[in-house]
């Protein structure tokens, strides 16, 4: 199966999941009414959307530079440190413990969650929040995603680490690519094997879950569903041997920080205060120059 | 009031006296602590590739790390992607211990460049250990020049290397491949000659109007295409299909390639006169002549062509280039090589360097940074060579080699080497690049490729064995997994220490447990330095020391005794510096 095949299958499965979830959780009426004034909605999220697109484009277009910068110039190799740290904290590495419950059914489930469940979890909130009366939740979601990717990118430049499966194949198993080797074609498109700290799978999934909790009055049913998927994704990253426990902790912290940023700052305000700050600095320096 | 309180003053004086004398005793202790540092635990970082790049290397590392730790060494492990690992160990010398798969020696003399102190500051596979030993140098020189008793000189060298252990060999892995039933070969290809043999052999369905589809896997295989650098991941054999050498070697035999004829002169000093074939041209149409040959040897010696003091050699082919003392042009099709006292079989190695086009590479001798030339950083997108194939389309998932019709070997009536009888049954080669072995194996099971080239990890052979139309092939090769030591590290500089370290891996266990039997253990003097037993026909080795432990795990007490006998001490189970 080629990359195109893998992508098509992903698109088919995730679309089906999205349609079902939209019909059940959002309802046809809400969808219909929201599409009627989609221009207004889109206009209101233009700015955060532009930021997210910019961050994603930056990530995508600078892959070569970032990989070189990270591996040859700036990056610090930390997988040895993470391994030793976890060995000293836990009697048994959490990844080893999770993998000890290994069964074909469990592996299939986690592979499904890691790839399809994750894509669904990330995409569904866009539909759900778009369909709301107010557009604030959608703006927060977009901004939180942008913060996740932006901060994650910076971390990846400074921290070079390989996941458990790459670190030590005798202790940890690479279950994902044993079960579904072609998935690597997909993950290669979006990520490098040295980008494991923090886990963006964890941070984005937890971000969705945290936002689901904050908007629980609008979509009460989405809270348990997103919680189930988010926790499953988090466990899958470790069960499949992709991430260390430390990556997951860092990913959760990144999610909290991103949600905090997205809730408390808007781009317009941040840009405005930055402008005011620069203005006062420039004024002052003008005055100093004038003296 | 002051005079009225003599007792208090006395008391103070007395107290300070006591304090001073107490401090005097105490201070000596403090001084001692400050002046002397206690010996610390020996620390070693093992570098190797991540499991994605080479699962076997990562497993050997894991096994090694456990044994080092059990022996009281503070061993940590650092996985590094293949290109960066080569950069660290072969260019920067930035490592303590590494585990790497070495492609194998083409001749005994390959040990010379690996270990001779002449290359102590060399880059590439030229003495990456920074090993410098007068006795070893003598043995290396004498095997190269002794005409009567080279075998004896080799035996002495090999025994000496067991004692000093600048590196050690763990196992010789089998090359495992999968081949579809209609391709009549018994092993999957790694070297150019193996590719040529497949391309020259007719299939059951007759000549194919399409390329041979070859499966490979790995990261960054299409990046940093440049034939003379080492810090990159590469497809085995690919460069050899694009670039022709003067001579190719196969199991000790030499096959004139770009040369139509090689005349050896061996009485006294060794020399060879090479005549180039008629009608040779580069992929861009320029003619190949003797100047290109002379240029190639000069350029590998100094990629700055004289602009950098002392020269800046290419990290690749450098060892083989140094065998030739002098390369001179006789006329436009004739070149004379002189090899000094070097024996012919070692000298022939020098003729296997791929020839580079002067008109492309001469401008790349420009110095672009301190001790750096453009030639060593350029990403060569065209790879203009002289081989029967030229580089076609390169994408992230495939490299295409298309026939170069002007090549003399394309003419079946020309005087071609016998391996090319029937060449070519295919219109080119297409390397399909998969991200991991699993995807490559699925590709052959689905009939998308004809055969695999990158070796298949021993644990993943089951689906191939189960398939009716696909054959599993497994052959011994010269390639080996080695553990290299950086002699600049304070403990690794000690040969006794290295010798004990070299015993801390159970080679039999590695073969049976980590390679599922698809490997040969290195358990003789010659194999410990990388010469396979069946390539070693000399006197029988004395008995080697055994692995100090059982089933892969070391016997801690026994290993402690070994280190203590080598002059080291233990404290609370830690091996001290």
mmCIF file of C-alpha atoms in Angstrom, chain A:
data_model
loop_
_atom_site.group_PDB
_atom_site.id
_atom_site.type_symbol
_atom_site.label_atom_id
_atom_site.label_comp_id
_atom_site.label_asym_id
_atom_site.label_seq_id
_atom_site.Cartn_x
_atom_site.Cartn_y
_atom_site.Cartn_z
ATOM 1 C CA UNK A 1 0.000 0.000 0.000
ATOM 2 C CA UNK A 2 1.376 3.399 -0.951
ATOM 3 C CA UNK A 3 1.108 6.721 0.832
ATOM 4 C CA UNK A 4 -1.955 7.629 -1.268
ATOM 5 C CA UNK A 5 -3.664 4.418 -0.211
ATOM 6 C CA UNK A 6 -2.953 5.057 3.439
ATOM 7 C CA UNK A 7 -4.235 8.631 3.218
ATOM 8 C CA UNK A 8 -7.403 7.588 1.400
ATOM 9 C CA UNK A 9 -8.185 4.968 3.987
ATOM 10 C CA UNK A 10 -7.592 7.489 6.756
ATOM 11 C CA UNK A 11 -9.866 10.026 5.055
ATOM 12 C CA UNK A 12 -12.637 7.470 4.594
ATOM 13 C CA UNK A 13 -12.610 6.197 8.167
ATOM 14 C CA UNK A 14 -12.288 9.614 9.787
ATOM 15 C CA UNK A 15 -14.996 11.169 7.624
ATOM 16 C CA UNK A 16 -17.386 8.417 8.625
ATOM 17 C CA UNK A 17 -16.602 8.989 12.300
ATOM 18 C CA UNK A 18 -17.042 12.737 11.904
ATOM 19 C CA UNK A 19 -20.398 12.427 10.153
ATOM 20 C CA UNK A 20 -21.770 10.085 12.801
ATOM 21 C CA UNK A 21 -20.510 12.245 15.661
ATOM 22 C CA UNK A 22 -21.863 15.403 14.068
ATOM 23 C CA UNK A 23 -25.315 13.920 13.596
ATOM 24 C CA UNK A 24 -25.456 12.599 17.142
ATOM 25 C CA UNK A 25 -23.721 15.348 19.126
ATOM 26 C CA UNK A 26 -24.389 18.502 17.135
ATOM 27 C CA UNK A 27 -27.588 17.572 15.387
ATOM 28 C CA UNK A 28 -28.675 18.381 11.835
ATOM 29 C CA UNK A 29 -30.583 21.520 12.827
ATOM 30 C CA UNK A 30 -27.607 23.233 14.418
ATOM 31 C CA UNK A 31 -25.392 22.310 11.498
ATOM 32 C CA UNK A 32 -27.890 23.714 9.032
ATOM 33 C CA UNK A 33 -28.313 27.003 10.880
ATOM 34 C CA UNK A 34 -24.572 27.478 11.303
ATOM 35 C CA UNK A 35 -23.867 26.923 7.631
ATOM 36 C CA UNK A 36 -26.370 29.646 6.786
ATOM 37 C CA UNK A 37 -24.189 32.364 8.314
ATOM 38 C CA UNK A 38 -20.812 30.711 7.780
ATOM 39 C CA UNK A 39 -19.310 33.894 6.347
ATOM 40 C CA UNK A 40 -19.770 35.752 9.616
ATOM 41 C CA UNK A 41 -18.329 32.839 11.546
ATOM 42 C CA UNK A 42 -15.328 32.506 9.276
ATOM 43 C CA UNK A 43 -14.633 36.238 9.412
ATOM 44 C CA UNK A 44 -14.591 36.164 13.188
ATOM 45 C CA UNK A 45 -11.942 33.463 13.280
ATOM 46 C CA UNK A 46 -9.800 34.770 10.465
ATOM 47 C CA UNK A 47 -7.060 36.023 12.727
ATOM 48 C CA UNK A 48 -6.543 32.919 14.895
ATOM 49 C CA UNK A 49 -6.926 30.751 11.812
ATOM 50 C CA UNK A 50 -4.231 32.764 10.057
ATOM 51 C CA UNK A 51 -1.929 32.240 13.034
ATOM 52 C CA UNK A 52 -2.565 28.477 13.029
ATOM 53 C CA UNK A 53 -2.005 28.244 9.289
ATOM 54 C CA UNK A 54 1.159 30.296 9.640
ATOM 55 C CA UNK A 55 2.547 28.037 12.391
ATOM 56 C CA UNK A 56 1.683 24.888 10.437
ATOM 57 C CA UNK A 57 3.171 26.304 7.241
ATOM 58 C CA UNK A 58 6.310 27.273 9.143
ATOM 59 C CA UNK A 59 6.580 23.783 10.583
ATOM 60 C CA UNK A 60 6.024 22.154 7.236
ATOM 61 C CA UNK A 61 8.266 24.406 5.169
ATOM 62 C CA UNK A 62 11.200 24.410 7.569
ATOM 63 C CA UNK A 63 11.407 20.663 8.150
ATOM 64 C CA UNK A 64 14.798 20.353 6.444
ATOM 65 C CA UNK A 65 16.287 23.346 8.222
ATOM 66 C CA UNK A 66 14.846 22.362 11.581
ATOM 67 C CA UNK A 67 16.100 18.781 11.301
ATOM 68 C CA UNK A 68 19.583 20.001 10.447
ATOM 69 C CA UNK A 69 19.562 22.665 13.151
ATOM 70 C CA UNK A 70 18.263 20.231 15.730
ATOM 71 C CA UNK A 71 20.514 17.292 14.886
ATOM 72 C CA UNK A 72 23.712 19.087 14.014
ATOM 73 C CA UNK A 73 23.747 22.425 15.812
ATOM 74 C CA UNK A 74 21.354 23.203 18.652
ATOM 75 C CA UNK A 75 19.800 19.974 19.809
ATOM 76 C CA UNK A 76 20.682 18.250 23.057
ATOM 77 C CA UNK A 77 20.320 14.477 23.035
ATOM 78 C CA UNK A 78 18.053 13.609 25.970
ATOM 79 C CA UNK A 79 16.715 10.098 25.356
ATOM 80 C CA UNK A 80 19.440 8.600 27.573
ATOM 81 C CA UNK A 81 18.489 11.057 30.291
ATOM 82 C CA UNK A 82 14.765 10.310 30.003
ATOM 83 C CA UNK A 83 15.456 6.571 30.149
ATOM 84 C CA UNK A 84 17.691 6.842 33.226
ATOM 85 C CA UNK A 85 15.253 9.236 34.916
ATOM 86 C CA UNK A 86 12.335 6.855 34.481
ATOM 87 C CA UNK A 87 14.474 3.896 35.574
ATOM 88 C CA UNK A 88 15.256 5.729 38.810
ATOM 89 C CA UNK A 89 11.668 6.897 39.487
ATOM 90 C CA UNK A 90 9.756 3.745 38.627
ATOM 91 C CA UNK A 91 10.578 0.170 39.575
ATOM 92 C CA UNK A 92 9.610 -0.737 36.002
ATOM 93 C CA UNK A 93 9.362 1.600 33.035
ATOM 94 C CA UNK A 94 5.697 2.561 32.398
ATOM 95 C CA UNK A 95 6.067 1.595 28.742
ATOM 96 C CA UNK A 96 7.240 -1.894 29.736
ATOM 97 C CA UNK A 97 4.314 -2.221 32.137
ATOM 98 C CA UNK A 98 1.795 -1.197 29.460
ATOM 99 C CA UNK A 99 3.382 -3.504 26.892
ATOM 100 C CA UNK A 100 3.181 -6.415 29.315
ATOM 101 C CA UNK A 101 -0.613 -6.373 28.779
ATOM 102 C CA UNK A 102 -0.031 -6.878 25.084
ATOM 103 C CA UNK A 103 -2.601 -8.785 23.053
ATOM 104 C CA UNK A 104 -3.512 -8.646 19.344
ATOM 105 C CA UNK A 105 -6.897 -7.068 20.152
ATOM 106 C CA UNK A 106 -5.365 -4.409 22.371
ATOM 107 C CA UNK A 107 -2.726 -3.628 19.748
ATOM 108 C CA UNK A 108 -5.375 -3.262 17.041
ATOM 109 C CA UNK A 109 -7.393 -0.995 19.301
ATOM 110 C CA UNK A 110 -4.441 1.261 20.124
ATOM 111 C CA UNK A 111 -3.236 1.399 16.521
ATOM 112 C CA UNK A 112 -6.752 2.459 15.550
ATOM 113 C CA UNK A 113 -6.881 5.084 18.296
ATOM 114 C CA UNK A 114 -3.362 6.377 17.583
ATOM 115 C CA UNK A 115 -4.074 7.043 13.926
ATOM 116 C CA UNK A 116 -7.825 7.276 13.239
ATOM 117 C CA UNK A 117 -9.042 8.159 16.727
ATOM 118 C CA UNK A 118 -6.485 10.927 17.007
ATOM 119 C CA UNK A 119 -7.431 12.469 13.662
ATOM 120 C CA UNK A 120 -11.100 12.318 14.634
ATOM 121 C CA UNK A 121 -10.434 13.823 18.053
ATOM 122 C CA UNK A 122 -8.594 16.760 16.525
ATOM 123 C CA UNK A 123 -11.074 17.465 13.743
ATOM 124 C CA UNK A 124 -14.438 17.020 15.439
ATOM 125 C CA UNK A 125 -14.178 20.092 17.756
ATOM 126 C CA UNK A 126 -13.803 22.290 14.679
ATOM 127 C CA UNK A 127 -17.229 21.167 13.486
ATOM 128 C CA UNK A 128 -18.787 21.217 16.936
ATOM 129 C CA UNK A 129 -17.585 24.674 17.920
ATOM 130 C CA UNK A 130 -18.326 26.073 14.476
ATOM 131 C CA UNK A 131 -21.961 25.124 14.963
ATOM 132 C CA UNK A 132 -22.338 27.059 18.210
ATOM 133 C CA UNK A 133 -24.210 30.372 18.530
ATOM 134 C CA UNK A 134 -21.062 32.144 19.607
ATOM 135 C CA UNK A 135 -17.730 31.586 17.994
ATOM 136 C CA UNK A 136 -15.498 32.071 21.086
ATOM 137 C CA UNK A 137 -14.899 28.355 21.649
ATOM 138 C CA UNK A 138 -13.720 27.925 18.095
ATOM 139 C CA UNK A 139 -11.297 30.823 18.419
ATOM 140 C CA UNK A 140 -9.911 29.371 21.641
ATOM 141 C CA UNK A 141 -9.530 25.958 20.006
ATOM 142 C CA UNK A 142 -7.638 27.336 17.020
ATOM 143 C CA UNK A 143 -5.386 29.468 19.166
ATOM 144 C CA UNK A 144 -4.673 26.569 21.537
ATOM 145 C CA UNK A 145 -3.701 24.342 18.596
ATOM 146 C CA UNK A 146 -1.407 27.053 17.251
ATOM 147 C CA UNK A 147 0.238 27.403 20.672
ATOM 148 C CA UNK A 148 0.725 23.621 20.866
ATOM 149 C CA UNK A 149 2.403 23.437 17.489
ATOM 150 C CA UNK A 150 4.452 26.581 18.006
ATOM 151 C CA UNK A 151 5.840 25.639 21.414
ATOM 152 C CA UNK A 152 6.270 22.020 20.308
ATOM 153 C CA UNK A 153 8.350 23.135 17.349
ATOM 154 C CA UNK A 154 10.668 25.133 19.586
ATOM 155 C CA UNK A 155 11.060 22.179 21.976
ATOM 156 C CA UNK A 156 11.923 19.893 19.057
ATOM 157 C CA UNK A 157 14.739 22.173 17.973
ATOM 158 C CA UNK A 158 16.353 21.967 21.395
ATOM 159 C CA UNK A 159 15.553 18.417 22.484
ATOM 160 C CA UNK A 160 16.672 15.528 20.339
ATOM 161 C CA UNK A 161 15.209 12.287 21.633
ATOM 162 C CA UNK A 162 14.233 8.949 20.236
ATOM 163 C CA UNK A 163 11.190 7.081 21.519
ATOM 164 C CA UNK A 164 11.406 3.825 23.511
ATOM 165 C CA UNK A 165 11.059 1.535 20.470
ATOM 166 C CA UNK A 166 14.021 3.240 18.816
ATOM 167 C CA UNK A 167 16.030 3.499 22.014
ATOM 168 C CA UNK A 168 16.153 -0.105 23.035
ATOM 169 C CA UNK A 169 14.396 -2.782 20.969
ATOM 170 C CA UNK A 170 15.161 -5.453 23.582
ATOM 171 C CA UNK A 171 13.263 -3.684 26.366
ATOM 172 C CA UNK A 172 10.555 -1.973 24.335
ATOM 173 C CA UNK A 173 8.621 -3.129 21.309
ATOM 174 C CA UNK A 174 7.750 -1.015 18.287
ATOM 175 C CA UNK A 175 4.195 -2.311 18.141
ATOM 176 C CA UNK A 176 2.762 0.349 15.820
ATOM 177 C CA UNK A 177 5.061 -0.267 12.884
ATOM 178 C CA UNK A 178 5.138 -4.019 13.455
ATOM 179 C CA UNK A 179 1.376 -4.074 13.132
ATOM 180 C CA UNK A 180 1.006 -1.381 10.485
ATOM 181 C CA UNK A 181 4.370 -0.574 8.840
ATOM 182 C CA UNK A 182 2.796 1.682 6.208
ATOM 183 C CA UNK A 183 1.718 4.065 8.962
ATOM 184 C CA UNK A 184 5.302 5.272 8.898
ATOM 185 C CA UNK A 185 4.691 6.769 5.451
ATOM 186 C CA UNK A 186 1.998 8.882 7.039
ATOM 187 C CA UNK A 187 3.854 9.820 10.219
ATOM 188 C CA UNK A 188 6.974 10.596 8.159
ATOM 189 C CA UNK A 189 4.995 13.305 6.416
ATOM 190 C CA UNK A 190 4.208 15.107 9.636
ATOM 191 C CA UNK A 191 7.003 14.209 11.977
ATOM 192 C CA UNK A 192 10.589 13.071 12.485
ATOM 193 C CA UNK A 193 11.688 10.146 14.626
ATOM 194 C CA UNK A 194 13.673 12.506 16.870
ATOM 195 C CA UNK A 195 10.639 14.630 17.697
ATOM 196 C CA UNK A 196 9.270 12.845 20.742
ATOM 197 C CA UNK A 197 9.686 15.332 23.576
ATOM 198 C CA UNK A 198 7.042 16.559 24.262
ATOM 199 C CA UNK A 199 4.373 14.289 22.785
ATOM 200 C CA UNK A 200 2.163 16.344 20.482
ATOM 201 C CA UNK A 201 -0.283 13.434 20.301
ATOM 202 C CA UNK A 202 -0.739 13.862 24.046
ATOM 203 C CA UNK A 203 -0.799 17.640 24.108
ATOM 204 C CA UNK A 204 -3.320 18.076 21.285
ATOM 205 C CA UNK A 205 -5.585 15.303 22.585
ATOM 206 C CA UNK A 206 -5.505 16.685 26.102
ATOM 207 C CA UNK A 207 -6.126 20.187 24.744
ATOM 208 C CA UNK A 208 -9.295 18.919 23.075
ATOM 209 C CA UNK A 209 -10.350 17.227 26.297
ATOM 210 C CA UNK A 210 -9.667 20.301 28.461
ATOM 211 C CA UNK A 211 -11.649 22.487 26.068
ATOM 212 C CA UNK A 212 -14.451 19.917 26.050
ATOM 213 C CA UNK A 213 -14.589 20.224 29.824
ATOM 214 C CA UNK A 214 -14.651 24.026 29.647
ATOM 215 C CA UNK A 215 -17.520 23.920 27.124
ATOM 216 C CA UNK A 216 -19.354 21.100 28.913
ATOM 217 C CA UNK A 217 -22.603 23.063 29.073
ATOM 218 C CA UNK A 218 -22.798 23.230 25.283
ATOM 219 C CA UNK A 219 -21.810 19.611 24.572
ATOM 220 C CA UNK A 220 -22.172 17.549 27.754
ATOM 221 C CA UNK A 221 -21.839 14.252 25.905
ATOM 222 C CA UNK A 222 -18.591 15.311 24.230
ATOM 223 C CA UNK A 223 -16.815 15.428 27.610
ATOM 224 C CA UNK A 224 -16.807 11.647 28.264
ATOM 225 C CA UNK A 225 -16.285 10.839 24.596
ATOM 226 C CA UNK A 226 -13.320 13.165 24.168
ATOM 227 C CA UNK A 227 -12.004 12.041 27.554
ATOM 228 C CA UNK A 228 -12.114 8.412 26.455
ATOM 229 C CA UNK A 229 -10.362 9.143 23.181
ATOM 230 C CA UNK A 230 -7.803 11.507 24.734
ATOM 231 C CA UNK A 231 -6.804 9.066 27.457
ATOM 232 C CA UNK A 232 -6.699 6.231 24.920
ATOM 233 C CA UNK A 233 -4.436 8.247 22.623
ATOM 234 C CA UNK A 234 -2.164 9.084 25.556
ATOM 235 C CA UNK A 235 -1.922 5.425 26.580
ATOM 236 C CA UNK A 236 -1.497 4.323 22.961
ATOM 237 C CA UNK A 237 1.598 6.515 22.500
ATOM 238 C CA UNK A 238 3.264 4.593 25.321
ATOM 239 C CA UNK A 239 1.746 1.175 24.616
ATOM 240 C CA UNK A 240 2.906 1.373 20.995
ATOM 241 C CA UNK A 241 6.425 2.274 22.093
ATOM 242 C CA UNK A 242 6.393 5.705 20.445
ATOM 243 C CA UNK A 243 6.705 7.920 23.525
ATOM 244 C CA UNK A 244 8.240 7.931 26.989
ATOM 245 C CA UNK A 245 6.166 8.630 30.068
ATOM 246 C CA UNK A 246 8.126 11.887 30.358
ATOM 247 C CA UNK A 247 6.956 12.953 26.884
ATOM 248 C CA UNK A 248 3.390 12.371 27.976
ATOM 249 C CA UNK A 249 3.849 14.448 31.151
ATOM 250 C CA UNK A 250 5.470 17.236 29.144
ATOM 251 C CA UNK A 251 2.688 16.959 26.571
ATOM 252 C CA UNK A 252 0.012 17.343 29.252
ATOM 253 C CA UNK A 253 1.781 20.402 30.655
ATOM 254 C CA UNK A 254 2.018 21.816 27.144
ATOM 255 C CA UNK A 255 -1.744 21.270 26.758
ATOM 256 C CA UNK A 256 -2.456 23.167 29.997
ATOM 257 C CA UNK A 257 -0.185 26.029 28.979
ATOM 258 C CA UNK A 258 -1.729 26.202 25.514
ATOM 259 C CA UNK A 259 -5.280 26.237 26.866
ATOM 260 C CA UNK A 260 -4.294 28.927 29.362
ATOM 261 C CA UNK A 261 -2.769 31.050 26.612
ATOM 262 C CA UNK A 262 -5.754 30.583 24.326
ATOM 263 C CA UNK A 263 -8.284 31.455 27.077
ATOM 264 C CA UNK A 264 -6.482 34.484 28.436
ATOM 265 C CA UNK A 265 -4.996 36.132 25.425
ATOM 266 C CA UNK A 266 -6.410 37.126 22.108
ATOM 267 C CA UNK A 267 -4.196 37.935 19.203
ATOM 268 C CA UNK A 268 -5.657 41.408 18.822
ATOM 269 C CA UNK A 269 -5.033 42.256 22.485
ATOM 270 C CA UNK A 270 -1.557 40.739 22.491
ATOM 271 C CA UNK A 271 -0.627 42.542 19.312
ATOM 272 C CA UNK A 272 -2.155 45.740 20.739
ATOM 273 C CA UNK A 273 -0.253 45.596 24.005
ATOM 274 C CA UNK A 274 2.942 44.720 22.143
ATOM 275 C CA UNK A 275 2.400 47.776 19.982
ATOM 276 C CA UNK A 276 1.737 49.992 23.011
ATOM 277 C CA UNK A 277 4.826 48.610 24.735
ATOM 278 C CA UNK A 278 6.989 49.268 21.688
ATOM 279 C CA UNK A 279 5.489 52.720 21.316
ATOM 280 C CA UNK A 280 6.288 53.706 24.890
ATOM 281 C CA UNK A 281 9.820 52.313 24.508
ATOM 282 C CA UNK A 282 10.294 54.159 21.261
ATOM 283 C CA UNK A 283 8.821 57.342 22.774
ATOM 284 C CA UNK A 284 11.195 57.104 25.663
ATOM 285 C CA UNK A 285 14.196 56.494 23.444
ATOM 286 C CA UNK A 286 13.075 59.388 21.260
ATOM 287 C CA UNK A 287 13.008 61.556 24.307
ATOM 288 C CA UNK A 288 16.442 60.324 25.362
ATOM 289 C CA UNK A 289 17.722 61.045 21.878
ATOM 290 C CA UNK A 290 16.055 64.463 22.079
ATOM 291 C CA UNK A 291 17.863 65.225 25.339
#
